[in-house]
Every structure is written in structure tokens, then in C-alpha cells.
mmCIF file of C-alpha atoms and ligand atoms in Angstrom:
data_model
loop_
_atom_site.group_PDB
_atom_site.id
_atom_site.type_symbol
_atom_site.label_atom_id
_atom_site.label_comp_id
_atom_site.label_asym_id
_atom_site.label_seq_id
_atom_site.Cartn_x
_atom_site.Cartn_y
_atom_site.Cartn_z
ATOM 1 C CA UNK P 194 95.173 122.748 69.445
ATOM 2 C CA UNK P 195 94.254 124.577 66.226
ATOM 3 C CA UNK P 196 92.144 127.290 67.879
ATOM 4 C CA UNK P 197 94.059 128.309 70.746
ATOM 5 C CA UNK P 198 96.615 131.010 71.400
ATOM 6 C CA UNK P 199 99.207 130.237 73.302
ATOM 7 C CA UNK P 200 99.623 133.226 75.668
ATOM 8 C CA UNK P 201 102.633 131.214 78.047
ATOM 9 C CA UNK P 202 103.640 127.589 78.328
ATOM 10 C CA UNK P 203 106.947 126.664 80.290
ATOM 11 C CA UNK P 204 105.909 123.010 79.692
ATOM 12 C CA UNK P 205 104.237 122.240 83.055
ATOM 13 C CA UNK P 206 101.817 125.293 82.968
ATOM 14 C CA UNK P 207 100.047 126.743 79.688
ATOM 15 C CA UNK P 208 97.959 129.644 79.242
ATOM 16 C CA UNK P 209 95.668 129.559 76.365
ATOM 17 C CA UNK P 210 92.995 132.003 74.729
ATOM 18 C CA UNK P 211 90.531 129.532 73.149
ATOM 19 C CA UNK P 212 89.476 130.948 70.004
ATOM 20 C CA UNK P 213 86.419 133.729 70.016
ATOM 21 C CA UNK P 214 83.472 130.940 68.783
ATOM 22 C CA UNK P 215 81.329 133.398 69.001
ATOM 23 C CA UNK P 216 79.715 134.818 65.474
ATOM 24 C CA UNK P 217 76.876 137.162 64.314
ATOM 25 C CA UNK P 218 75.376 139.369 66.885
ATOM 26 C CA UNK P 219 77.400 138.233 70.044
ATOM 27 C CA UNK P 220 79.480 140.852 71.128
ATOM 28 C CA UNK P 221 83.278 139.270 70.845
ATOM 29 C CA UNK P 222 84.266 137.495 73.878
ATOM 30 C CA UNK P 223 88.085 135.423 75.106
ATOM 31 C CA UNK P 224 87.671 132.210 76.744
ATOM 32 C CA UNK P 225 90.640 131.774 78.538
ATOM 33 C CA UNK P 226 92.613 128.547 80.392
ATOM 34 C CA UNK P 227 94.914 128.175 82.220
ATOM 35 C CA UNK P 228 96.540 124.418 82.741
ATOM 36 C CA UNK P 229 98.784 123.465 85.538
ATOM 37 C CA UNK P 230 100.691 119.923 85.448
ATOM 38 C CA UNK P 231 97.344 118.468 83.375
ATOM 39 C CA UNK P 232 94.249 120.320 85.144
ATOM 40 C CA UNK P 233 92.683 123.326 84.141
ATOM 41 C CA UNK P 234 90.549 126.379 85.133
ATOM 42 C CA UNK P 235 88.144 127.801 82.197
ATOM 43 C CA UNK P 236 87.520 131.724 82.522
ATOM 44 C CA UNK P 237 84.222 133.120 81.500
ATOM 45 C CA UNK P 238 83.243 130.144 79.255
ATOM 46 C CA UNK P 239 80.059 131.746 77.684
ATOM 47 C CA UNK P 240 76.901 130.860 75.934
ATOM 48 C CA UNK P 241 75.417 128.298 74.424
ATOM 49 C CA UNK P 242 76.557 128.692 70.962
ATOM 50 C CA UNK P 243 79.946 128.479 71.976
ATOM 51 C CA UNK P 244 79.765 125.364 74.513
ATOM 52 C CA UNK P 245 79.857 122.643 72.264
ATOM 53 C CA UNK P 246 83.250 123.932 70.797
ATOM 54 C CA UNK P 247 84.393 124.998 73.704
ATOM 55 C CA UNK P 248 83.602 121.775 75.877
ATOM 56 C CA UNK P 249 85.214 119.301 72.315
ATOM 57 C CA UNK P 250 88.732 121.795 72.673
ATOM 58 C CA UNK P 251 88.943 121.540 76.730
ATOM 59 C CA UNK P 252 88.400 117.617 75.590
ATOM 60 C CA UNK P 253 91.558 117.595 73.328
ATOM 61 C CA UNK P 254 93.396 119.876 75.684
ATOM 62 C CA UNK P 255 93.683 118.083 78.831
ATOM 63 C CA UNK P 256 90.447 116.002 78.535
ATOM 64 C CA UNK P 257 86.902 117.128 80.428
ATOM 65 C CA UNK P 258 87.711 115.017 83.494
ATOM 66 C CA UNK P 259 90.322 117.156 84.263
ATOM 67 C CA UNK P 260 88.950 120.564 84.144
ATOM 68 C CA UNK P 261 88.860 121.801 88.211
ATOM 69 C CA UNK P 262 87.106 124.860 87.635
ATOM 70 C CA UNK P 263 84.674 127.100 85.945
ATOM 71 C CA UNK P 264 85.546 130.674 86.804
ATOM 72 C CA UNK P 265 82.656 133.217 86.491
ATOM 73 C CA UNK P 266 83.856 136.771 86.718
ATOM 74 C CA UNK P 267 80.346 137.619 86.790
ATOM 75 C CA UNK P 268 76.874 137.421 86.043
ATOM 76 C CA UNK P 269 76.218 138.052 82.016
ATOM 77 C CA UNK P 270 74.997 136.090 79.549
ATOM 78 C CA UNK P 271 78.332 136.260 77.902
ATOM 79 C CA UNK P 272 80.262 134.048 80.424
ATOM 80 C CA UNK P 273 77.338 132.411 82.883
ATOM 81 C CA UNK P 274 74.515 131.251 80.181
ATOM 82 C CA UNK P 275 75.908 127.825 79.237
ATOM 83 C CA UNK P 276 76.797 127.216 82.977
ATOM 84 C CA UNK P 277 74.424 123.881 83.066
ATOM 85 C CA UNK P 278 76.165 122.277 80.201
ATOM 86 C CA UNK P 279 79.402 123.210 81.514
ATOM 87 C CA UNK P 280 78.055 121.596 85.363
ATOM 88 C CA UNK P 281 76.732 118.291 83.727
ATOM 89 C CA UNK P 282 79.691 117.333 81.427
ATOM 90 C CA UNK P 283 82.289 117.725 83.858
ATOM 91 C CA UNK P 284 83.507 117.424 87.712
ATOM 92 C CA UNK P 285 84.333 120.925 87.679
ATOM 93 C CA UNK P 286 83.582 123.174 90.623
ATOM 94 C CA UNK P 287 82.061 126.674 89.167
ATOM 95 C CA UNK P 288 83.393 129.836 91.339
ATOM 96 C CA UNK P 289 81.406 133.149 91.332
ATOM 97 C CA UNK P 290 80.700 135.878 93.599
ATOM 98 C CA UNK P 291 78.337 135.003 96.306
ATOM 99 C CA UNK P 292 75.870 137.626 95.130
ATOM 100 C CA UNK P 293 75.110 135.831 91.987
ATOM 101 C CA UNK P 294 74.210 132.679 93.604
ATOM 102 C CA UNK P 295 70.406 133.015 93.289
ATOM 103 C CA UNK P 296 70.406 134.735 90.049
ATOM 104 C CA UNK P 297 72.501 132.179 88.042
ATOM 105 C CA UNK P 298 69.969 129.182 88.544
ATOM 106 C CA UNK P 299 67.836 131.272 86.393
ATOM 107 C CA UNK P 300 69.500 129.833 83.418
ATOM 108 C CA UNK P 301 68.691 126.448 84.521
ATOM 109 C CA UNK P 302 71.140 124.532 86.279
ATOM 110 C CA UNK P 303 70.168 121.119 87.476
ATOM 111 C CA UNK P 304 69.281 120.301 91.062
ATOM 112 C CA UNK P 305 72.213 117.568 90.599
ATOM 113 C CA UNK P 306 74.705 119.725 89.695
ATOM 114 C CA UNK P 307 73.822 122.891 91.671
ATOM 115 C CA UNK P 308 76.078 121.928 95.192
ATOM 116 C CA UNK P 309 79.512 122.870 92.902
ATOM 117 C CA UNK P 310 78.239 126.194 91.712
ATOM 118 C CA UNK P 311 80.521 127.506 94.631
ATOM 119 C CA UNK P 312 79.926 131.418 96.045
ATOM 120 C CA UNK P 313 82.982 133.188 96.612
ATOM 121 C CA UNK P 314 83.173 136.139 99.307
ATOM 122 C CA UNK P 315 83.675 139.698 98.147
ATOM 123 C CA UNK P 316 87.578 139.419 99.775
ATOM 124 C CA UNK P 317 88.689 136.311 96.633
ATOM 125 C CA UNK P 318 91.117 133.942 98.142
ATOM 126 C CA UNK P 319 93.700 131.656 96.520
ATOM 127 C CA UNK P 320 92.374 128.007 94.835
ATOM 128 C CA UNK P 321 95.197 125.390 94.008
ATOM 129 C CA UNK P 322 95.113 124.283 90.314
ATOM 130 C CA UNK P 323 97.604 121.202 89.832
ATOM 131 C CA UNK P 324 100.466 122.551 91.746
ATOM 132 C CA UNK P 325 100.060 125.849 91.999
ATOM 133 C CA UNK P 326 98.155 128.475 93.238
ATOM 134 C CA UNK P 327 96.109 131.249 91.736
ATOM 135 C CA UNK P 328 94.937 134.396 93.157
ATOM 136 C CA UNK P 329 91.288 135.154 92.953
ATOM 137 C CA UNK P 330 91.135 139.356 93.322
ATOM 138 C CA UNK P 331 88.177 141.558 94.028
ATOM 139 C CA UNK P 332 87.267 143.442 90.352
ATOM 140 C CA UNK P 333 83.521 144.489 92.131
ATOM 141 C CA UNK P 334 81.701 146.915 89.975
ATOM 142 C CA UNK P 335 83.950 146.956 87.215
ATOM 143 C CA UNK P 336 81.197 146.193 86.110
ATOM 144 C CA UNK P 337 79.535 144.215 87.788
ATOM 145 C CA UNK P 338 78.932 144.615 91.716
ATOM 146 C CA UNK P 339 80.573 141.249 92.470
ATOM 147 C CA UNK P 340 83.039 140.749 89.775
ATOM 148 C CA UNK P 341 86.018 138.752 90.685
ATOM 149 C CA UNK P 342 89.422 138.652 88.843
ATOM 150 C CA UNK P 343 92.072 135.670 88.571
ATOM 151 C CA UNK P 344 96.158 136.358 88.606
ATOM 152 C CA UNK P 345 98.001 133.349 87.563
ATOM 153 C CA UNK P 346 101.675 133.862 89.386
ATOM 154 C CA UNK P 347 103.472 131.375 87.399
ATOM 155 C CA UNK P 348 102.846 133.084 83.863
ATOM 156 C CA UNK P 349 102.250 136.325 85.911
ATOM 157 C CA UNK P 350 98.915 137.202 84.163
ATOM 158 C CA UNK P 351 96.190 138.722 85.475
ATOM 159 C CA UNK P 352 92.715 138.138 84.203
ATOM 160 C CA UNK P 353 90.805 141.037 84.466
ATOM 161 C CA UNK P 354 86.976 140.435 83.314
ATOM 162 C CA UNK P 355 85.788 142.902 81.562
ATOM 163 C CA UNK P 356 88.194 145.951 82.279
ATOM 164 C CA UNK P 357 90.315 147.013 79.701
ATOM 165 C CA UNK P 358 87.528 145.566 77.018
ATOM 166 C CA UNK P 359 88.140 146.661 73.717
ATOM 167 C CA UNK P 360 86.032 146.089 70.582
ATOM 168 C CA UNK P 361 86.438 146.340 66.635
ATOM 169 C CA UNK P 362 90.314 146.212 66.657
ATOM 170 C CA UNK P 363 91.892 143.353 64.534
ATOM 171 C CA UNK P 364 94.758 142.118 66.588
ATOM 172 C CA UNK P 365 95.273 140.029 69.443
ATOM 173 C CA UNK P 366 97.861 141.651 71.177
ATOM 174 C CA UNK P 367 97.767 145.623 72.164
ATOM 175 C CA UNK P 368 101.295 147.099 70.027
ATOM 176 C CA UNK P 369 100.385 151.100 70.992
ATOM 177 C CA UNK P 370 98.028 151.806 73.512
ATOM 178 C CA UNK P 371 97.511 155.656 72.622
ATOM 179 C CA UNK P 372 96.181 153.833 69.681
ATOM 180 C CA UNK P 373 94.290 151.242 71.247
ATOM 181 C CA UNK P 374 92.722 153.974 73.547
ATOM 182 C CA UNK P 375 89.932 154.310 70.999
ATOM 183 C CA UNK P 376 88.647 151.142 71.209
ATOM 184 C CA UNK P 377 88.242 151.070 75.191
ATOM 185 C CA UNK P 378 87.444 154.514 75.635
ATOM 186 C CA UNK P 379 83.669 154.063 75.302
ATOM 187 C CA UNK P 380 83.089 151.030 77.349
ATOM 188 C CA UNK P 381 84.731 151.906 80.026
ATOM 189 C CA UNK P 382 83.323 155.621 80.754
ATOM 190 C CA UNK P 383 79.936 153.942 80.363
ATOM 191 C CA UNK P 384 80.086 150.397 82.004
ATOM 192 C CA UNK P 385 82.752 151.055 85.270
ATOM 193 C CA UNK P 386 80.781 153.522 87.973
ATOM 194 C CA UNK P 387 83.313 155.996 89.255
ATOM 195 C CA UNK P 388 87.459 156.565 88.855
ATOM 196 C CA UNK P 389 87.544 155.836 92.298
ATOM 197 C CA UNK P 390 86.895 152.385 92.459
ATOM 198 C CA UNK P 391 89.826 152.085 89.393
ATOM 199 C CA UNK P 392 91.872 153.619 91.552
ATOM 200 C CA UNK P 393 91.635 151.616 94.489
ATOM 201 C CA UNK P 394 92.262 148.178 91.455
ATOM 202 C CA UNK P 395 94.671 149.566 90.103
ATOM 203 C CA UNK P 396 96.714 150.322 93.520
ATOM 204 C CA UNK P 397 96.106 146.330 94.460
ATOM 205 C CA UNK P 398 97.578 145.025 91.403
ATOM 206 C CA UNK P 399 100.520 147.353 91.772
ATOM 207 C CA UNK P 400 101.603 144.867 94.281
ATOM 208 C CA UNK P 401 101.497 142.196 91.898
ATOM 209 C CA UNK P 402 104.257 141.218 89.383
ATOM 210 C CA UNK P 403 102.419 141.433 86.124
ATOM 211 C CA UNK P 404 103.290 140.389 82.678
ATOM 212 C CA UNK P 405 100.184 140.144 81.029
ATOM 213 C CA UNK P 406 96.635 141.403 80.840
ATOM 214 C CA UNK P 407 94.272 139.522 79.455
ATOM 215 C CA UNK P 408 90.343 141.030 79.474
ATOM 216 C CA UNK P 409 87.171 139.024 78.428
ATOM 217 C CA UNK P 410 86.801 140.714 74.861
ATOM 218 C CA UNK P 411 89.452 142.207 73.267
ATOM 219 C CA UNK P 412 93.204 142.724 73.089
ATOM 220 C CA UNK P 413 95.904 141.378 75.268
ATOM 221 C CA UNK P 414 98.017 144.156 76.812
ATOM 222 C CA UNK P 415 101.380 141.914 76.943
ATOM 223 C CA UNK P 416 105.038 143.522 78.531
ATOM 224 C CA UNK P 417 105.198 145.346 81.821
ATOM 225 C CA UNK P 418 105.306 148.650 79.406
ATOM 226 C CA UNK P 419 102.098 148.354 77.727
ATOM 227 C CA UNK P 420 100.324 147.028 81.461
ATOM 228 C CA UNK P 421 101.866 150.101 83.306
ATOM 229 C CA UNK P 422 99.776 152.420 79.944
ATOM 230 C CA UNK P 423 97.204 150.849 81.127
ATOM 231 C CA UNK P 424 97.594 151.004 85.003
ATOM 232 C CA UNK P 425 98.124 154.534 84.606
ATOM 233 C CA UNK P 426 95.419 154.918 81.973
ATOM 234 C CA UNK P 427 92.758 153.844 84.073
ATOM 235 C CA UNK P 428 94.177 155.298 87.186
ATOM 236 C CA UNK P 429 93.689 159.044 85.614
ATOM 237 C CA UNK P 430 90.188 157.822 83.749
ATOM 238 C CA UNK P 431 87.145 159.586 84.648
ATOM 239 C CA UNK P 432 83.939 157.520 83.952
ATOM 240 C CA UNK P 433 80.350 156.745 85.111
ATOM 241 C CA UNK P 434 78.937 159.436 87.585
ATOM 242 C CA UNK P 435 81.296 161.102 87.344
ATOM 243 C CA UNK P 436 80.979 161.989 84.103
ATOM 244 C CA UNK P 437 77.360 161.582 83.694
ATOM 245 C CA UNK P 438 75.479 163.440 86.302
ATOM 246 C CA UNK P 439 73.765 165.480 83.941
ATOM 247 C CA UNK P 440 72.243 162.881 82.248
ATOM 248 C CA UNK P 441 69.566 163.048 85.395
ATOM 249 C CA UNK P 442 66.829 164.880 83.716
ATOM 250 C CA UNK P 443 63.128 163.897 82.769
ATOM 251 C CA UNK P 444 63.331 163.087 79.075
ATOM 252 C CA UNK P 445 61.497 165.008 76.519
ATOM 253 C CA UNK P 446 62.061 163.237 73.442
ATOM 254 C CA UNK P 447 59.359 160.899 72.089
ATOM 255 C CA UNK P 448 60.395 157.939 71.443
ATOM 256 C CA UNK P 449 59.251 155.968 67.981
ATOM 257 C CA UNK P 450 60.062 152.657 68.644
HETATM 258 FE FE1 FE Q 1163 79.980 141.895 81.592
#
């Protein structure tokens, strides 16, 4: 398993960050797994670039037949574009928010295939994965309307999409968040709507025991210290409209493009 990370492994359940495949103009992006007594859930598995390495590493992992599930946090290109490939070479089921059902298909997926892209309801719900169970938790419209999030009890990590992104750091794992602050900052007053809706996240997974963080692009926020910086980071951060009401104006600027 040269290009994985081991993020927890207690010998019956790992938790992996597959390499980033990705190269040249893609933005960054973490495929995660998580493996329970042999089967396995993939998290926000990507384009097409990356699903040949991807689909040849699940294969030495814990072999294609026993991947369960394709999790799709959301709709972008980044984690939904190779979702045919990802149908047709294995048994998995894929999960996604129910509003992306009719929007997905318009990356081609097969008519044979297209009964296990499965559409989840905006409350989540718990799936079984080998003998546990993981939590699937509403993340809607950070950033995406119907954005779904996983927690994984057994290595207590919660897989959050796209919040708490960060981009053009080199390290894995988040040491000082006042200094990681910079490279969140931006995406996060742009991309998630309103502090509000952070606020009523971040007071949901206060009820959960969490160890780790792990985002979709990024830096792993790993220790209940750095997670609580970053509970009470976004709980205070003001983002979207709120911040960009102004913006509303007719432009005046010609545009030479
Ligand atoms: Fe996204």
C-alpha cells in the first residue's frame, strides 16, 4: 500500500487517505477509505484521471469485489465525474443526496448500472460497512445544497467534504491552526453561504466524539485540540452573504476577455 496514509488501523478497521493522483491543473483533492473486517467505502473518488489508480489501489487493498460503497458528498467534477467507471467495475452501491440524482447521469452512467446510484434524504442515516456502522450527517450547502458528510465511530473521524478545505500548504496533518488559518480562510468565506448554517454543523457534531477531521482537499486536523480550533473557528466565521452583500451592484468594468 505504497500510496496510502494510514490515518487509523486497529487491525479489523483501517482508515486510509489514498494518495492525491491528481496533477497539473486539478485542484488537489483526498480520496479517502475506510475498511471494516475486509469491505470498504470510497469517499469522493474523483475524475477520470485519477480512476485508473484509484480503482488498481482499492484492487490491492481489499480487492474491487469488496468495495460496498461509493460515497458522493456532492455533485462536482472533483468527486462525481468518474462515477461510471467506478459503477461498471464494481458491485458497489454509490450514495448521494437525492437532489443530485438527475444531474449525475449527465456524466454518463450506464442504464445497467444506474439502479445502485442510490439517493439519500436530506436527514443521512446510518449504512453498515462489515461490522460496523457509519453515520451519514447532513453537510447541505457547505457547499453544496445537498452535501452529505460520513463519521466513522470506530476511528472516530468525521469526513467532512469540502469544509475545512485548505490549499497550497505542504503537510498532511494540520500542527497550528492559527497558522493553517491562511490557507482556509479564502475558500470558505467564498464557497459556504452564511455563518449560520456553520453554526447549526458545528452544534451537531458537538455531540459526536471526534478524533479526526479529514476534508476532501487539504490537511487533516488530527487530536480533539486542533478539531475543537476548528469547531470554534468556524462557529465565529463570517462568510458568504454575509459578508458579501455589497457585491450586488451592476458592474461597470469592461471586461477584455
Ligand atoms: Fe465541491
Amino acid at each position: 500500500m505504497e500510496n496510502s496514509v494510514v490515518i487509523f488501523d486497529d487491525g479489523n478497521h483501517k482508515n486510509l487517505l489514498l494518495e492525491d493522483f491528481g496533477h497539473g491543473e486539478m485542484v488537489q483533492a483526498n480520496v479517502h477509505m475506510i475498511v471494516d473486517n475486509g469491505r470498504g467505502i470510497i469517499l469522493d473518488p474523483g475524475g477520470h484521471k485519477v480512476f485508473k489508480h484509484l480503482i488498481s489501489e482499492v484492487g490491492k487493498i481489499i480487492g474491487v469485489n469488496n468495495l460496498d460503497y461509493i460515497f458522493l458528498s456532492h455533485q462536482d467534477p472533483d468527486i462525481v465525474a468518474a462515477i461510471n467507471g467506478w459503477l461498471m467495475t464494481t458491485k458497489a452501491k454509490a450514495l448521494s443526496s437525492k437532489l443530485w440524482l438527475r444531474f449525475i447521469p449527465h456524466f454518463g452512467v450506464d442504464k445497467f448500472v444506474i439502479d445502485r446510484l442510490i439517493g439519500l434524504d436530506d436527514e443521512g442515516g446510518i449504512i453498515k460497512l462489515g461490522e460496523t456502522e457509519l453515520y451519514i450527517l447532513p453537510g447541505h450547502f457547505m457547499h453544496s445544497p445537498g452535501n452529505l458528510h460520513v463519521y466513522d465511530p470506530v476511528s472516530k473521524t468525521l469526513y467532512s467534504g469540502d469544509l475545512g478545505a485548505s490549499l497550497g500548504q505542504d503537510y498532511i496533518f494540520v500542527e497550528d491552526f492559527d497558522a493553517h488559518i491562511q490557507y482556509m480562510e479564502g475558500f470558505h468565506r467564498r464557497y459556504i453561504p452564511t455563518n449560520k448554517v456553520l453554526k447549526a454543523w458545528v452544534k451537531m457534531v458537538r455531540d459526536l466524539d471526534i478524533e479526526t477531521i479529514a476534508p476532501q482537499h487539504g490537511a487533516i486536523f488530527k487530536g480533539k485540540d486542533i478539531v475543537n480550533k476548528f469547531l470554534d473557528w468556524l462557529d465565529d466565521l463570517q462568510c458568504g452573504i454575509d459578508i458579501m452583500e455589497d457585491k450586488f451592484k451592476i458592474p461597470n468594468n469592461k471586461l477584455e476577455v
